[in-house]
């Protein structure tokens, strides 16, 4: 059990997000009306990359959500994680993740954003798999890491293409190049890469499967990652890049369709869940789909709907996740069918659940109602597929109303049921979060104009700088959005009444699916592991002969293919040089020695023949005026011949394979001849053209004047590529030490 002082220390760490939240509140007046502030530090000037940060309406909006909810999550976790032996580690990971997420939203440089983006991926892996002794937690953490990490790699390529086309990586400057980027042939590839990164992070179809599995994380992590931070990073990215990539048919059509399908899928699957935590996870998928769908629009109502629903969802979802954590903590179960009548034992928690669930359902006076009104206004204003967007929004919201009833009515207002642990209220620091956040759902719903003016409008202005603003109101009069809201509540009530048959139908449908995204992921991973095993067994079987054969074969085929693809008029070898007869005789001598190597039945004979080849190479160096190289070659050949001969004398003679001749020898000969011929032809081609003397001139000019060396080769080795030389020395020394260790062990 954790010592009280440790729990107090855990609570005290909430001062970090609290201080950040207070600091961001001070920035709000500065960003109202489209104001922004920028910070920049030189990072990698050679690559044109700086550590740029921007404080504008969108970054402050997200920063307030991340830090504000972070305060209550930390306070909740201080008691929830009490007794965990990795208590301190948990808070380190949690706060690092919070800072990484803030880095994402305040980054004003694509590369800076990507660094923080990947930090959130890595830290989420540590947090989801925090219970690392649990097999399921490890598997689900690895799944989240692989899916979001793969998306991150695609995103990096997209960022590099954007930076290359725009000539800058600064996000605040990219909008000026929007027309050039959207008109470029690389626009669609960029869009596909950015969408892949955003969709994997924000669990869009077909990458949605990792999010419910990530519920293996402790509840505070689920509340933080899946309501306000990690999964919203993809949404933030789409919003941030909206002025650069948005507004085209490809952008709008893709986001509306993918977002709508994701929302419907998440809403339907949520109805089939009996575990409260997984139920909320699927509603998060629904919400992420809705947000993506509205970011596909380019009208002020659509973008205002996206930003408003971002706030609505972050508030009610974080509160409900914390409520589920309290229920699990106070009853020992999260199964809907095993809990009921908890309002008597958990009044404070019930209050938080009621306010959050009513906001989720979109009841009047709550912020969810305001968000739903502007959502329908935005759906009707969509430029592409408005009917689909409106229908998807109504159906999803109706299903969410039914889910809200499932979360609130049965656990708290239903008949009391026996639970594994006698129901009891959580400590005040745990229910403080859901009650405070739930209260905000009500308070913000009563002052929608203030929320719209100070929070939503600055965020929308940062990505959609127009004078028009869609104001938030509690009552817009009798219009289409109001009628759709009424229809939503009616449909939601109907879905709630038939929730049990719907749950059975969804469960049967899910069980009858021939394949699922999660199943495809498992098949992909199994196929990858099997392929890697076969490939490793083939090329990493411990045979040095196999390694060398593979390397030479790959080199020969790759170089020949590249040459063929880039050569004009096909592969044409340069003409043979005009050589005197005795030099052709030397070539014939070396070729004959190669033949002896291939046909030799004795290792000693083969090594001696190789020595003839090496000595011939030394003569070639000597003929062409390189006596130092010739001497080096000759010494190396002599030493190699002596050392290898001494070793080979201790080995048994070569054995013939059953069946007669050694067919492998001729394969070896073919590969060796191919590689040698390729190298010879490449050398002839390289020396037959005009030499590019840029490097030569550079070294000639700087070796003496700058590096103060008289030998260019030495200067190159020691000064210009000193790190490479150091690396080579380290490799050779390490190999020597390893060999020494092996020999010493053999002697013992």
PDB file of C-alpha atoms in Angstrom, residues 42-50:
ATOM      1  CA  UNK A  42      17.675  27.564 -34.065  1.00  0.00           C
ATOM      2  CA  UNK A  43      17.714  23.775 -34.105  1.00  0.00           C
ATOM      3  CA  UNK A  44      19.237  22.298 -37.271  1.00  0.00           C
ATOM      4  CA  UNK A  45      20.027  25.226 -39.582  1.00  0.00           C
ATOM      5  CA  UNK A  46      21.767  22.960 -42.089  1.00  0.00           C
ATOM      6  CA  UNK A  47      18.455  21.199 -42.678  1.00  0.00           C
ATOM      7  CA  UNK A  48      16.362  24.346 -42.524  1.00  0.00           C
ATOM      8  CA  UNK A  49      14.649  23.106 -39.370  1.00  0.00           C
ATOM      9  CA  UNK A  50      14.053  25.270 -36.309  1.00  0.00           C
TER      10      UNK A  50
END
